[in-house]
Amino acid sequence: MVKPSSQIWTPEAIEDVHEKAELGRYRIRGFSSFQKVPHFDDLVFLSTGLTRFPLEGYKEKCNTKVVIGHRYASQPLELATPIYITGMSYGALSQTAKNALARASSMVGVATCTGDGGMLPSERKNADKLIYQVLPSRYGSSPADLMQSDAIEIVVGQGAKPGTGGLLMGVKVLGDVAEMRDLPSGIDQRSPTRHPDWLGPDDLSIKIEELREATEGRVPIHVKLPACRVVDDVKLAAKAGADAIVIDSMLAGTGASADIMLDQSGIPTIAAIPLARKALSELGLDGEVSLIASGGIRNGADVAKALALGADAVAIGLAALIALNCNKEIPEANYEQEIGVPAGYCRHCHTGKCPVGITTQDPDLEQRLDFEQAANRVANFINATSMELALITRSLGKGDVRSLEPEDLVALTMEASAMAQIPLAGSNKVY
Amino acid sequence: MVDIDASQMTTRDINLRLKSNSFSNNGITVKNSQGRHNLGVGLSSNTEIKFEGNVGYFCGGLSSQCQIVIQGNAGWAVGDNLMSGSIAVEGNAGASAGSTMRGGSLFVRGNSGARTGISMKGGHLVVGGDSGFMTGFMMQKGRIVVCGNVGEAVGDSMYEGEIFVGGTIGSLGSDAIVQDASEDELIEVWEMLAKEGIAERPKFKKIVSAKKLYHFDSLERLEKNVI
Ligand SMILES: Cc1cc2nc3c(=O)[nH]c(=O)nc-3n(C[C@H](O)[C@H](O)[C@H](O)COP(=O)(O)O)c2cc1C
Ligand code: SF4
């Protein structure tokens, strides 16, 4: 008789030791964390009954428009719905994928973001609103591109790999990806994790001023933080002069990270948002510094819950890639043959062998992604997500997504209650 | 030459003025810079700019084409992300001088601090005196010349580019090695110094990448080309 497996020596833990015994280094993968942690599914809405009236879907409008980064910027970001596409590098993604995301963002009136490795001219052309990332590596960093951006995001760290630098395997550091980054072709790209020209929060405030000087105070300056010591980090970023803060949780996606970082650092999204909100409230900066949440946003309910917990907008990565076709069975792809797992189980973005042409620099694979169709799918997805958000908001008796609040939620588990600071369903108690 | 008095202006006004003056052939002198941060940031045309006095962080950062002279010391990250043009610091520079510069030239007549030329992606950086620890950290392209001594971990994890050191080397960083400089290279470097008014001709040591960190030593099954 086969005995049940050990609680700690699961087949996965055993396989991990075997793999590292061969490899002699830490393992790398894409996608996101495999940890089971409390998430948005552990929270539900208290929609209306007799205490509040719902709004009529077809008659009464629900405002989804938000403005981000108005603290100091003379031209803050206006989003038709509080969902934008996060920074994913050209290099991690194919050019077609970058362009399709940019086009989709324009179709639905939101923004997209460059990522590591610089700005593609075609991305700028396709995106009405483009956020320009300033990362520790400064790969592809160009003042001219920065000055034609609509917002700037200083990346202190990413939720998928806090405290570690970007990775791009040699199969992707080819052609103009290598050229734009000033790197030798084909090398496994490592990146610094600290910024080259500033270290602590005092320096950061001068860096923020530098970026403001370069753009004449026109565009908002975001600071992206991995969700770790959230309250202190958010306070320091806000005091350093950020117009908006992006809090990126342990559930955030990545193109490549050490898997030990994906699973073992940072805190869940539902814990991070209330802490970030608390930090801004304690500084009296509610309504002044915008809060953007990212990490595991999948649908309109997740967006609504993020907003109710205190975010002003969300950024999406993997959801947008999945709308592009990630993990979808398409006639041109043979997942089992090409990457060794069936569609739905692919987590192999770092290998450059993306069967659907998204996270690859192989021209044959990239051809599997049709630009127009891909852009339409992402635009449809964002529209659908926004409709879900509006539906939930109206069902709560509210005509504006900015009115969502913690009171609209209850938690289904004690853990979620304690982390999100939301009462457990059936009680008035926050655990 | 037009003169402006920084002590009477906000940093934004100074920078707007420097930008608006960018199109005239005459240079501009900024008096009383008094260690102010972010002076001459984001400029993009061929103008001569002189700062009388010390400047703070990021002077000349995110700029291209202009020729900047700093008649004093510079704070951190002078010439950060410089694309083209030139910056000359007549005194000393703080940490991260020329960080991530991609073109143009930066000259520091005195000493420069830690992380000089960090993540440099092109252009030339010349230090007349000594430079601090981690000079040329993760350098990608371009040339750094230090006439004096360099601190510890010089050239750590550099990808490409070259660092010439006239004095002593505190220690080499990971994957950095010393190579013999050819006679032609030495002549080129001496010419660079002569342009900055340095007559000495030190026998430079040349530091480059051993390129041993270019690839992970091993790949997982799925990272190789086999399933
Ligand atoms: C393929 C891919 C590439 C990424 N590249 C970058 C990057 O260049 N810079 C960055 O700050 N974050 C990068 N990220 C992280 C995202 O910006 C974001 O933090 C994350 O995707 C949010 O979580 P979600 O994917 O669950 O929505 C990348 C993510 C993915 C999936
Ligand atoms: S299908 Fe492509 S984008 Fe999706 S997980 Fe696999 S490699 Fe990554």
XYZ file of C-alpha atoms and ligand atoms in Angstrom:
697
model
C 0.000 0.000 0.000
C 1.284 3.474 -0.884
C 1.486 5.583 2.256
C 0.330 9.221 2.070
C 3.159 11.652 1.412
C 4.889 13.549 4.215
C 3.459 16.920 5.161
C 6.737 18.625 4.467
C 8.376 16.302 1.946
C 5.732 16.684 -0.712
C 6.499 15.412 -4.230
C 7.176 19.060 -5.183
C 9.672 19.571 -2.322
C 11.462 16.357 -3.313
C 11.555 17.367 -6.988
C 12.938 20.765 -5.989
C 15.895 19.169 -4.179
C 16.536 16.854 -7.132
C 16.514 19.749 -9.584
C 18.864 21.928 -7.520
C 21.182 18.982 -6.928
C 21.673 18.927 -10.707
C 21.591 22.664 -11.267
C 23.838 24.022 -8.522
C 21.950 27.341 -8.386
C 18.577 28.709 -7.455
C 15.710 28.008 -9.801
C 14.108 30.651 -11.980
C 10.608 30.821 -13.380
C 7.941 33.178 -14.623
C 4.237 33.674 -13.844
C 3.482 34.171 -10.127
C 3.608 32.676 -6.641
C 2.423 29.118 -5.955
C 1.762 29.892 -2.281
C -1.780 29.414 -0.978
C -2.538 32.714 0.720
C -5.721 34.656 1.515
C -6.867 36.575 -1.535
C -9.839 38.505 -2.859
C -11.969 35.317 -3.027
C -11.922 35.339 0.771
C -13.893 38.599 0.802
C -17.470 39.139 -0.405
C -19.691 42.175 -0.875
C -22.713 43.143 1.194
C -24.965 44.281 -1.621
C -28.157 46.238 -1.016
C -31.387 45.111 0.602
C -33.734 47.426 2.409
C -31.032 49.478 4.097
C -29.726 50.843 0.798
C -31.154 50.966 -2.706
C -29.339 49.476 -5.656
C -28.941 51.598 -8.788
C -30.757 50.656 -11.994
C -28.213 49.263 -14.425
C -29.614 50.866 -17.569
C -30.764 54.198 -16.189
C -28.392 55.245 -13.509
C -24.826 55.803 -14.531
C -21.913 54.536 -12.511
C -18.813 56.662 -12.814
C -15.633 54.657 -13.345
C -13.345 57.556 -14.265
C -10.439 58.279 -11.929
C -7.578 60.756 -11.872
C -4.190 59.534 -10.682
C -1.211 61.581 -9.545
C -2.774 65.014 -9.124
C -0.745 65.868 -6.006
C 1.881 67.943 -7.820
C 1.576 67.080 -11.523
C 0.038 69.693 -13.770
C -1.195 66.929 -16.099
C -2.291 63.974 -13.963
C -3.336 60.686 -15.537
C -7.008 60.410 -16.365
C -8.228 56.843 -16.651
C -11.646 55.938 -18.058
C -11.710 53.059 -15.592
C -9.365 52.441 -12.651
C -7.460 49.626 -14.343
C -4.235 50.093 -16.269
C -1.642 47.787 -17.752
C 1.436 47.374 -15.616
C 5.086 47.676 -16.650
C 6.253 44.584 -18.510
C 9.474 44.935 -20.396
C 10.093 44.721 -24.097
C 12.434 41.785 -23.839
C 10.316 39.827 -21.398
C 7.482 40.417 -23.901
C 7.588 40.327 -27.677
C 7.179 43.549 -29.600
C 3.768 42.435 -30.882
C 2.612 41.818 -27.309
C 3.876 45.251 -26.178
C 2.179 46.973 -29.091
C -1.087 45.081 -28.614
C -1.199 46.024 -24.928
C -0.503 49.653 -25.838
C -3.225 49.706 -28.487
C -5.706 48.019 -26.132
C -5.027 50.599 -23.416
C -5.847 53.395 -25.871
C -9.006 51.636 -27.074
C -10.422 51.650 -23.545
C -9.038 54.980 -22.351
C -6.514 53.735 -19.826
C -2.711 53.664 -19.678
C 0.076 51.183 -20.179
C 3.627 51.165 -18.866
C 7.023 50.508 -20.455
C 8.948 48.208 -18.076
C 12.661 47.472 -18.030
C 14.683 47.963 -21.211
C 13.228 51.238 -22.451
C 10.413 52.529 -24.614
C 9.601 51.151 -28.047
C 8.688 53.894 -30.563
C 5.773 51.708 -31.699
C 4.578 51.382 -28.106
C 4.581 55.176 -27.744
C 2.633 55.472 -30.998
C 0.012 52.945 -29.943
C -0.458 54.170 -26.382
C -2.395 57.371 -25.735
C -1.117 57.271 -22.158
C 2.244 55.726 -21.458
C 3.970 55.443 -18.088
C 7.763 55.379 -18.242
C 9.610 53.206 -15.752
C 12.839 54.288 -14.067
C 14.433 51.093 -12.769
C 17.689 50.333 -10.970
C 19.213 48.910 -14.156
C 18.288 51.917 -16.347
C 18.510 49.574 -19.330
C 17.436 51.570 -22.384
C 16.874 54.666 -20.274
C 16.509 57.711 -22.487
C 15.737 61.258 -21.344
C 13.988 61.967 -24.656
C 11.599 59.050 -24.070
C 11.105 60.041 -20.451
C 10.109 63.527 -21.532
C 7.453 62.225 -23.893
C 5.860 60.018 -21.256
C 2.549 60.667 -19.508
C 3.737 59.525 -16.080
C 6.965 58.248 -14.579
C 7.253 55.237 -12.304
C 10.325 54.816 -10.120
C 10.597 51.114 -9.387
C 11.942 50.498 -5.915
C 11.057 46.844 -6.240
C 8.581 44.304 -7.533
C 6.239 42.114 -5.507
C 7.389 39.004 -7.353
C 11.023 39.577 -6.413
C 11.466 42.111 -3.627
C 15.043 43.109 -2.999
C 16.389 41.419 -6.115
C 17.119 42.713 -9.592
C 15.621 41.965 -12.984
C 16.501 38.815 -14.884
C 16.331 38.136 -18.575
C 17.687 34.885 -19.920
C 20.024 34.943 -22.920
C 17.414 33.481 -25.292
C 15.635 36.817 -25.013
C 18.620 39.195 -24.972
C 18.874 39.295 -28.750
C 18.683 41.790 -31.603
C 17.241 45.139 -30.675
C 16.450 43.985 -27.108
C 20.211 43.647 -26.534
C 20.908 46.820 -28.485
C 18.372 48.938 -26.612
C 19.818 47.699 -23.314
C 23.462 48.212 -24.412
C 24.171 44.568 -23.606
C 26.150 41.919 -25.463
C 23.779 39.709 -27.424
C 22.818 36.372 -25.886
C 24.025 36.940 -22.309
C 21.898 35.998 -19.302
C 21.103 39.491 -18.109
C 21.505 40.283 -14.428
C 20.478 43.644 -13.013
C 21.331 45.697 -9.987
C 18.709 45.820 -7.289
C 19.616 49.249 -5.872
C 19.347 52.413 -7.889
C 22.673 53.708 -9.179
C 22.192 57.349 -8.238
C 20.227 57.390 -4.993
C 20.070 55.180 -1.913
C 17.737 56.256 0.898
C 14.453 58.171 1.014
C 16.188 61.551 1.322
C 18.017 60.935 -1.932
C 14.798 59.631 -3.463
C 13.127 62.957 -2.833
C 15.916 64.688 -4.792
C 15.611 62.108 -7.586
C 11.883 62.760 -7.772
C 12.626 66.479 -8.070
C 15.124 65.758 -10.843
C 12.457 63.909 -12.820
C 10.048 66.772 -12.176
C 12.603 69.265 -13.421
C 13.185 67.219 -16.583
C 9.445 67.111 -17.283
C 8.720 70.614 -15.969
C 6.305 69.302 -13.376
C 3.935 68.083 -16.067
C 3.628 64.359 -15.338
C 2.908 62.441 -12.147
C 5.766 60.582 -10.494
C 4.803 57.151 -9.184
C 6.883 55.069 -6.795
C 6.428 51.310 -7.104
C 7.046 49.343 -3.915
C 7.045 45.624 -3.220
C 4.541 44.903 -0.436
C 6.834 44.097 2.491
C 7.153 46.710 5.266
C 4.198 48.502 3.781
C 3.342 51.202 6.317
C 6.863 52.563 6.680
C 7.735 52.255 2.999
C 4.560 54.000 1.860
C 5.118 56.795 4.356
C 8.699 57.286 3.205
C 7.708 57.324 -0.468
C 4.887 59.779 0.192
C 7.145 62.038 2.221
C 9.732 61.864 -0.558
C 7.174 63.555 -2.784
C 5.536 60.767 -4.804
C 2.312 61.720 -6.583
C 1.196 58.094 -6.600
C 2.323 54.901 -4.920
C 2.049 51.473 -6.485
C 1.950 48.672 -3.949
C 2.831 45.385 -5.660
C 2.043 42.298 -3.609
C 3.642 38.868 -3.257
C 1.035 37.571 -5.726
C 2.332 39.790 -8.530
C 3.347 38.252 -11.831
C 6.807 38.278 -13.362
C 8.607 37.344 -16.548
C 11.437 35.736 -14.572
C 12.309 35.557 -10.901
C 14.139 33.254 -8.530
C 11.270 30.989 -7.488
C 12.325 31.211 -3.857
C 11.597 34.971 -4.007
C 8.240 34.451 -5.722
C 6.996 32.224 -2.950
C 8.856 33.348 0.148
C 8.753 37.117 0.364
C 6.210 39.879 0.563
C 2.636 39.908 1.805
C -0.718 39.237 0.092
C -2.622 41.950 -1.769
C -5.553 42.039 0.649
C -3.150 42.706 3.524
C -1.053 45.261 1.653
C -3.807 47.628 0.498
C -5.290 48.449 3.942
C -1.778 48.978 5.336
C -0.876 51.347 2.505
C -4.151 53.224 2.970
C -3.513 53.442 6.713
C -0.049 54.910 6.064
C -1.449 57.613 3.782
C -4.278 58.385 6.215
C -1.846 58.736 9.091
C 0.064 61.313 7.069
C -3.162 63.108 6.184
C -2.556 62.393 2.505
C -5.814 60.645 1.609
C -7.093 62.177 -1.602
C -3.717 63.708 -2.298
C -1.366 60.798 -2.985
C -2.972 58.185 -5.245
C -2.709 54.526 -4.292
C -2.448 51.857 -6.973
C -2.607 48.174 -6.083
C -1.256 45.266 -8.106
C -0.767 41.540 -7.693
C -3.304 38.916 -8.696
C -6.114 41.114 -10.047
C -8.235 38.813 -12.244
C -11.716 40.284 -12.670
C -14.050 43.154 -11.817
C -14.760 41.788 -8.344
C -11.038 41.850 -7.528
C -10.857 45.445 -8.755
C -13.898 46.441 -6.706
C -12.477 44.774 -3.604
C -9.105 46.480 -4.106
C -10.885 49.824 -4.357
C -13.063 49.083 -1.327
C -9.937 48.248 0.680
C -8.426 51.616 -0.199
C -6.843 51.594 -3.650
C -7.606 54.377 -6.129
C -6.784 52.166 -9.125
C -5.233 48.817 -9.958
C -2.554 47.689 -12.386
C -2.808 44.363 -14.187
C -0.061 42.180 -15.611
C -0.859 38.497 -15.942
C -4.575 39.119 -16.512
C -3.654 41.207 -19.558
C -1.265 38.503 -20.795
C -3.967 35.872 -20.323
C -6.328 38.055 -22.361
C -3.607 38.179 -25.022
C -3.770 34.338 -25.127
C -1.401 33.133 -22.396
C -2.112 29.482 -21.567
C -4.761 29.238 -24.292
C -4.974 26.276 -26.625
C -4.481 27.698 -30.115
C -4.161 25.680 -33.343
C -0.559 26.769 -34.029
C 0.732 25.694 -30.595
C 1.523 22.270 -29.212
C 2.114 22.915 -25.522
C 3.088 19.341 -24.607
C 5.646 19.123 -27.377
C 6.990 22.630 -27.103
C 7.185 23.183 -23.355
C 6.312 19.846 -21.832
C 3.046 20.764 -20.071
C -0.552 21.099 -21.250
C -2.183 24.497 -21.888
C -3.310 25.961 -18.573
C -0.157 24.785 -16.762
C 2.427 26.893 -18.547
C 4.597 29.034 -16.246
C 7.554 29.197 -18.617
C 7.784 32.868 -19.572
C 11.500 32.973 -18.739
C 12.437 30.279 -21.270
C 11.596 32.422 -24.289
C 9.572 29.533 -25.719
C 6.114 31.000 -25.184
C 3.789 28.872 -27.320
C 1.458 31.810 -27.987
C 4.053 34.421 -28.960
C 3.783 36.693 -25.908
C 6.927 36.200 -23.827
C 9.355 35.362 -26.603
C 11.841 36.962 -28.974
C 11.586 34.097 -31.478
C 10.038 35.572 -34.661
C 8.285 32.296 -35.550
C 6.596 32.099 -32.160
C 5.799 35.816 -32.191
C 3.878 35.307 -35.442
C 1.335 33.281 -33.481
C 0.125 36.516 -31.901
C -1.963 38.626 -34.254
C -1.636 42.283 -33.272
C -5.188 43.458 -34.097
C -6.928 40.446 -32.597
C -4.718 40.507 -29.516
C -5.394 44.215 -28.918
C -9.134 43.617 -29.311
C -9.098 40.774 -26.797
C -7.304 42.844 -24.159
C -9.619 45.815 -24.777
C -12.643 43.501 -24.470
C -11.273 42.070 -21.261
C -10.711 45.490 -19.693
C -14.180 46.606 -20.812
C -15.725 43.470 -19.324
C -13.782 43.944 -16.088
C -14.899 47.546 -15.901
C -18.530 46.490 -16.463
C -18.227 43.969 -13.631
C -16.807 46.689 -11.430
C -19.683 49.031 -12.267
C -22.218 46.223 -11.746
C -20.919 45.499 -8.272
C -20.734 49.199 -7.422
C -24.369 49.769 -8.443
C -25.462 46.667 -6.549
C -24.000 48.331 -3.475
C -26.182 51.364 -4.080
C -23.325 53.546 -5.301
C -22.976 55.608 -8.452
C -19.234 56.061 -8.379
C -16.453 53.499 -7.990
C -14.616 56.003 -5.814
C -17.311 55.497 -3.176
C -16.426 51.854 -2.572
C -15.285 51.414 1.022
C -14.283 48.726 3.536
C -17.843 48.685 4.928
C -18.993 47.119 1.660
C -17.092 43.928 2.448
C -17.092 40.995 4.825
C -14.501 38.258 5.133
C -15.142 34.543 4.715
C -12.182 33.384 6.784
C -10.525 34.502 9.995
C -7.214 34.930 8.170
C -8.731 37.198 5.546
C -10.535 39.120 8.271
C -7.319 39.682 10.202
C -5.258 40.565 7.138
C -7.737 42.849 5.410
C -9.117 44.277 8.645
C -12.649 43.389 7.513
C -15.252 41.803 9.852
C -15.842 38.099 9.524
C -19.178 37.322 7.813
C -21.875 36.713 10.409
C -20.057 38.751 13.031
C -19.119 42.338 13.579
C -15.675 41.342 14.561
C -12.369 41.940 12.833
C -10.022 39.110 13.811
C 27.492 85.444 -22.219
C 24.284 86.001 -20.289
C 24.442 85.954 -16.483
C 21.705 84.758 -14.182
C 21.725 84.833 -10.397
C 20.555 81.514 -8.962
C 20.069 82.980 -5.507
C 17.154 85.022 -6.835
C 15.426 82.171 -8.703
C 13.700 78.851 -8.092
C 15.330 75.740 -9.507
C 12.450 75.414 -11.987
C 12.966 78.955 -13.207
C 16.698 78.434 -13.581
C 16.163 75.260 -15.599
C 13.467 76.843 -17.759
C 15.826 79.707 -18.435
C 18.639 77.319 -19.348
C 16.286 75.498 -21.696
C 15.041 78.681 -23.324
C 18.586 79.923 -23.778
C 19.534 76.673 -25.374
C 18.890 78.023 -28.815
C 21.194 81.007 -28.755
C 24.867 80.661 -29.573
C 25.961 82.641 -26.581
C 26.644 80.814 -23.381
C 25.054 81.431 -20.041
C 26.621 81.759 -16.591
C 24.702 80.772 -13.490
C 26.066 82.688 -10.525
C 25.618 81.669 -6.890
C 24.694 78.048 -7.588
C 25.373 77.455 -3.876
C 25.126 73.683 -3.904
C 21.604 73.684 -5.321
C 20.322 70.258 -6.493
C 19.013 69.490 -9.967
C 20.578 72.361 -11.868
C 20.833 72.010 -15.643
C 18.592 68.941 -15.738
C 16.880 67.708 -18.902
C 18.647 70.088 -21.302
C 18.862 69.126 -24.926
C 20.635 71.635 -27.104
C 24.069 72.832 -27.889
C 24.655 75.569 -25.305
C 27.595 76.520 -23.114
C 26.606 76.720 -19.466
C 28.848 77.721 -16.606
C 27.937 77.252 -12.940
C 29.879 79.567 -10.654
C 30.191 77.732 -7.369
C 29.294 74.298 -6.080
C 26.301 72.340 -7.341
C 24.210 69.689 -5.574
C 22.898 66.338 -6.792
C 22.170 65.450 -10.432
C 23.713 68.523 -12.069
C 23.453 68.153 -15.848
C 21.450 64.943 -15.404
C 19.215 63.586 -18.174
C 20.802 65.983 -20.648
C 22.309 65.923 -24.094
C 24.391 68.134 -26.374
C 25.215 71.007 -24.012
C 28.644 71.851 -22.659
C 28.550 72.398 -18.919
C 31.401 73.679 -16.759
C 31.051 73.525 -12.982
C 33.461 75.918 -11.295
C 33.301 74.158 -7.971
C 32.399 70.770 -6.534
C 29.449 68.626 -7.621
C 27.151 66.501 -5.448
C 25.937 62.988 -6.219
C 25.301 61.697 -9.728
C 26.611 64.621 -11.729
C 25.774 63.916 -15.387
C 23.480 60.985 -14.646
C 22.141 59.411 -17.844
C 24.088 61.940 -19.968
C 23.449 61.194 -23.656
C 25.916 63.517 -25.406
C 27.758 66.813 -24.902
C 30.221 67.407 -22.088
C 30.381 68.200 -18.399
C 33.546 69.361 -16.641
C 33.737 69.569 -12.850
C 36.647 71.733 -11.768
C 36.545 70.517 -8.164
C 35.553 67.129 -6.746
C 32.444 65.058 -7.447
C 30.341 63.096 -4.957
C 29.142 59.517 -5.349
C 27.791 58.028 -8.573
C 29.364 60.567 -10.936
C 28.301 59.748 -14.504
C 25.960 56.989 -13.371
C 24.230 55.289 -16.307
C 25.651 57.807 -18.777
C 25.152 56.624 -22.353
C 27.274 59.082 -24.283
C 29.183 62.354 -24.145
C 32.014 63.054 -21.755
C 32.306 63.802 -18.070
C 35.524 65.169 -16.617
C 36.183 65.529 -12.886
C 39.408 67.406 -12.254
C 39.590 66.432 -8.571
C 38.458 63.220 -6.897
C 35.165 61.437 -7.358
C 33.236 59.351 -4.873
C 31.956 55.796 -4.639
C 30.233 54.148 -7.600
C 31.764 56.481 -10.162
C 30.521 55.393 -13.601
C 28.056 52.891 -12.128
C 25.990 51.124 -14.817
C 27.684 53.302 -17.434
C 26.388 52.511 -20.921
C 28.635 54.636 -23.114
C 30.722 57.788 -23.373
C 33.896 58.814 -21.568
C 34.461 59.580 -17.904
C 37.816 60.994 -16.803
C 38.791 61.556 -13.167
C 41.933 63.622 -12.596
C 42.365 62.434 -9.002
C 41.177 59.319 -7.163
C 37.829 57.566 -7.331
C 35.956 55.642 -4.647
C 34.827 52.065 -4.141
C 32.790 50.184 -6.741
C 33.913 52.448 -9.549
C 32.451 51.032 -12.785
C 30.018 48.694 -10.986
C 27.985 46.813 -13.624
C 29.455 49.027 -16.330
C 28.167 48.067 -19.762
C 30.031 50.167 -22.304
C 32.286 53.199 -22.586
C 35.556 54.172 -20.966
C 36.490 55.297 -17.464
C 39.921 56.813 -16.844
C 41.109 57.412 -13.287
C 44.491 59.128 -13.103
C 44.909 58.463 -9.381
C 43.931 55.490 -7.223
C 40.653 53.559 -7.227
C 38.984 52.071 -4.176
C 37.747 48.561 -3.612
C 35.752 46.338 -5.959
C 36.541 48.276 -9.124
C 34.699 47.009 -12.213
C 32.518 44.641 -10.191
C 30.246 42.582 -12.483
C 31.001 44.778 -15.483
C 29.673 43.537 -18.825
C 31.830 45.458 -21.287
C 33.747 48.745 -21.441
C 37.148 49.497 -19.961
C 38.545 51.184 -16.880
C 42.047 52.700 -16.971
C 43.705 53.294 -13.620
C 46.886 55.335 -13.243
C 47.489 54.698 -9.518
C 46.780 51.794 -7.207
C 43.770 49.476 -7.285
C 42.055 48.906 -3.913
C 40.787 45.552 -5.143
C 39.187 44.112 -8.227
C 35.447 43.431 -8.164
C 33.847 40.114 -9.136
C 34.722 39.109 -12.669
C 37.032 42.090 -13.244
C 40.561 41.436 -14.510
C 43.612 43.547 -15.310
C 44.776 43.412 -18.899
C 47.787 44.985 -20.571
C 46.862 48.227 -22.296
C 48.276 48.434 -25.812
C 50.523 51.328 -26.818
C 47.739 52.654 -29.084
C 45.229 52.568 -26.252
C 47.623 54.415 -23.968
C 48.169 57.095 -26.589
C 44.392 57.455 -26.982
C 43.928 57.832 -23.236
C 46.795 60.323 -22.932
C 45.186 62.352 -25.713
C 41.949 62.370 -23.747
C 43.866 63.710 -20.742
C 45.673 66.323 -22.812
C 42.295 67.652 -23.964
C 41.419 68.229 -20.324
C 44.719 69.996 -19.723
C 46.438 67.107 -17.925
C 50.012 66.816 -19.112
C 51.040 63.717 -17.125
C 51.176 60.427 -18.945
C 50.630 57.698 -16.334
C 51.287 54.095 -17.327
C 47.684 52.991 -16.988
C 46.454 49.568 -15.955
C 43.402 48.465 -17.915
C 40.508 46.672 -16.235
C 37.963 44.728 -18.242
C 35.367 42.012 -17.712
C 36.513 38.393 -17.579
C 33.043 37.601 -18.988
C 32.616 34.642 -16.644
C 29.258 35.944 -15.407
C 27.741 36.149 -18.869
C 25.820 32.904 -18.516
C 24.353 30.823 -15.765
C 26.585 27.774 -15.425
C 23.706 25.395 -15.856
C 20.185 25.409 -17.209
C 17.077 23.601 -16.093
C 15.589 21.012 -18.412
C 12.976 23.440 -19.657
C 15.466 26.229 -20.190
C 17.469 24.082 -22.562
C 16.260 23.277 -26.009
C 14.998 19.866 -25.000
C 11.853 18.789 -23.215
C 6.086 39.140 -18.244
C 6.212 40.146 -17.151
C 7.214 41.114 -17.228
C 7.349 42.073 -16.210
N 8.298 43.064 -16.326
C 8.372 44.026 -15.371
C 9.232 45.133 -15.521
O 9.933 45.265 -16.517
N 9.251 46.082 -14.544
C 8.442 45.984 -13.429
O 8.472 46.859 -12.569
N 7.627 44.944 -13.273
C 7.553 43.985 -14.219
N 6.647 42.967 -14.076
C 5.752 42.974 -12.893
C 4.512 43.797 -13.184
O 4.832 45.146 -13.436
C 3.500 43.779 -12.022
O 4.157 44.106 -10.839
C 2.787 42.457 -11.878
O 2.596 41.844 -13.119
C 1.443 42.662 -11.200
O 0.835 41.463 -10.864
P -0.217 40.670 -11.784
O 0.604 40.093 -12.895
O -0.737 39.611 -10.898
O -1.245 41.591 -12.282
C 6.482 42.022 -15.089
C 5.471 41.041 -15.025
C 5.326 40.124 -16.032
C 4.230 39.109 -15.946
S 1.814 30.835 -22.345
Fe 3.505 32.278 -22.649
S 2.971 34.030 -21.353
Fe 1.730 32.293 -20.670
S 2.885 31.328 -18.999
Fe 3.420 30.266 -20.905
S 5.249 31.309 -21.610
Fe 4.301 32.675 -20.114
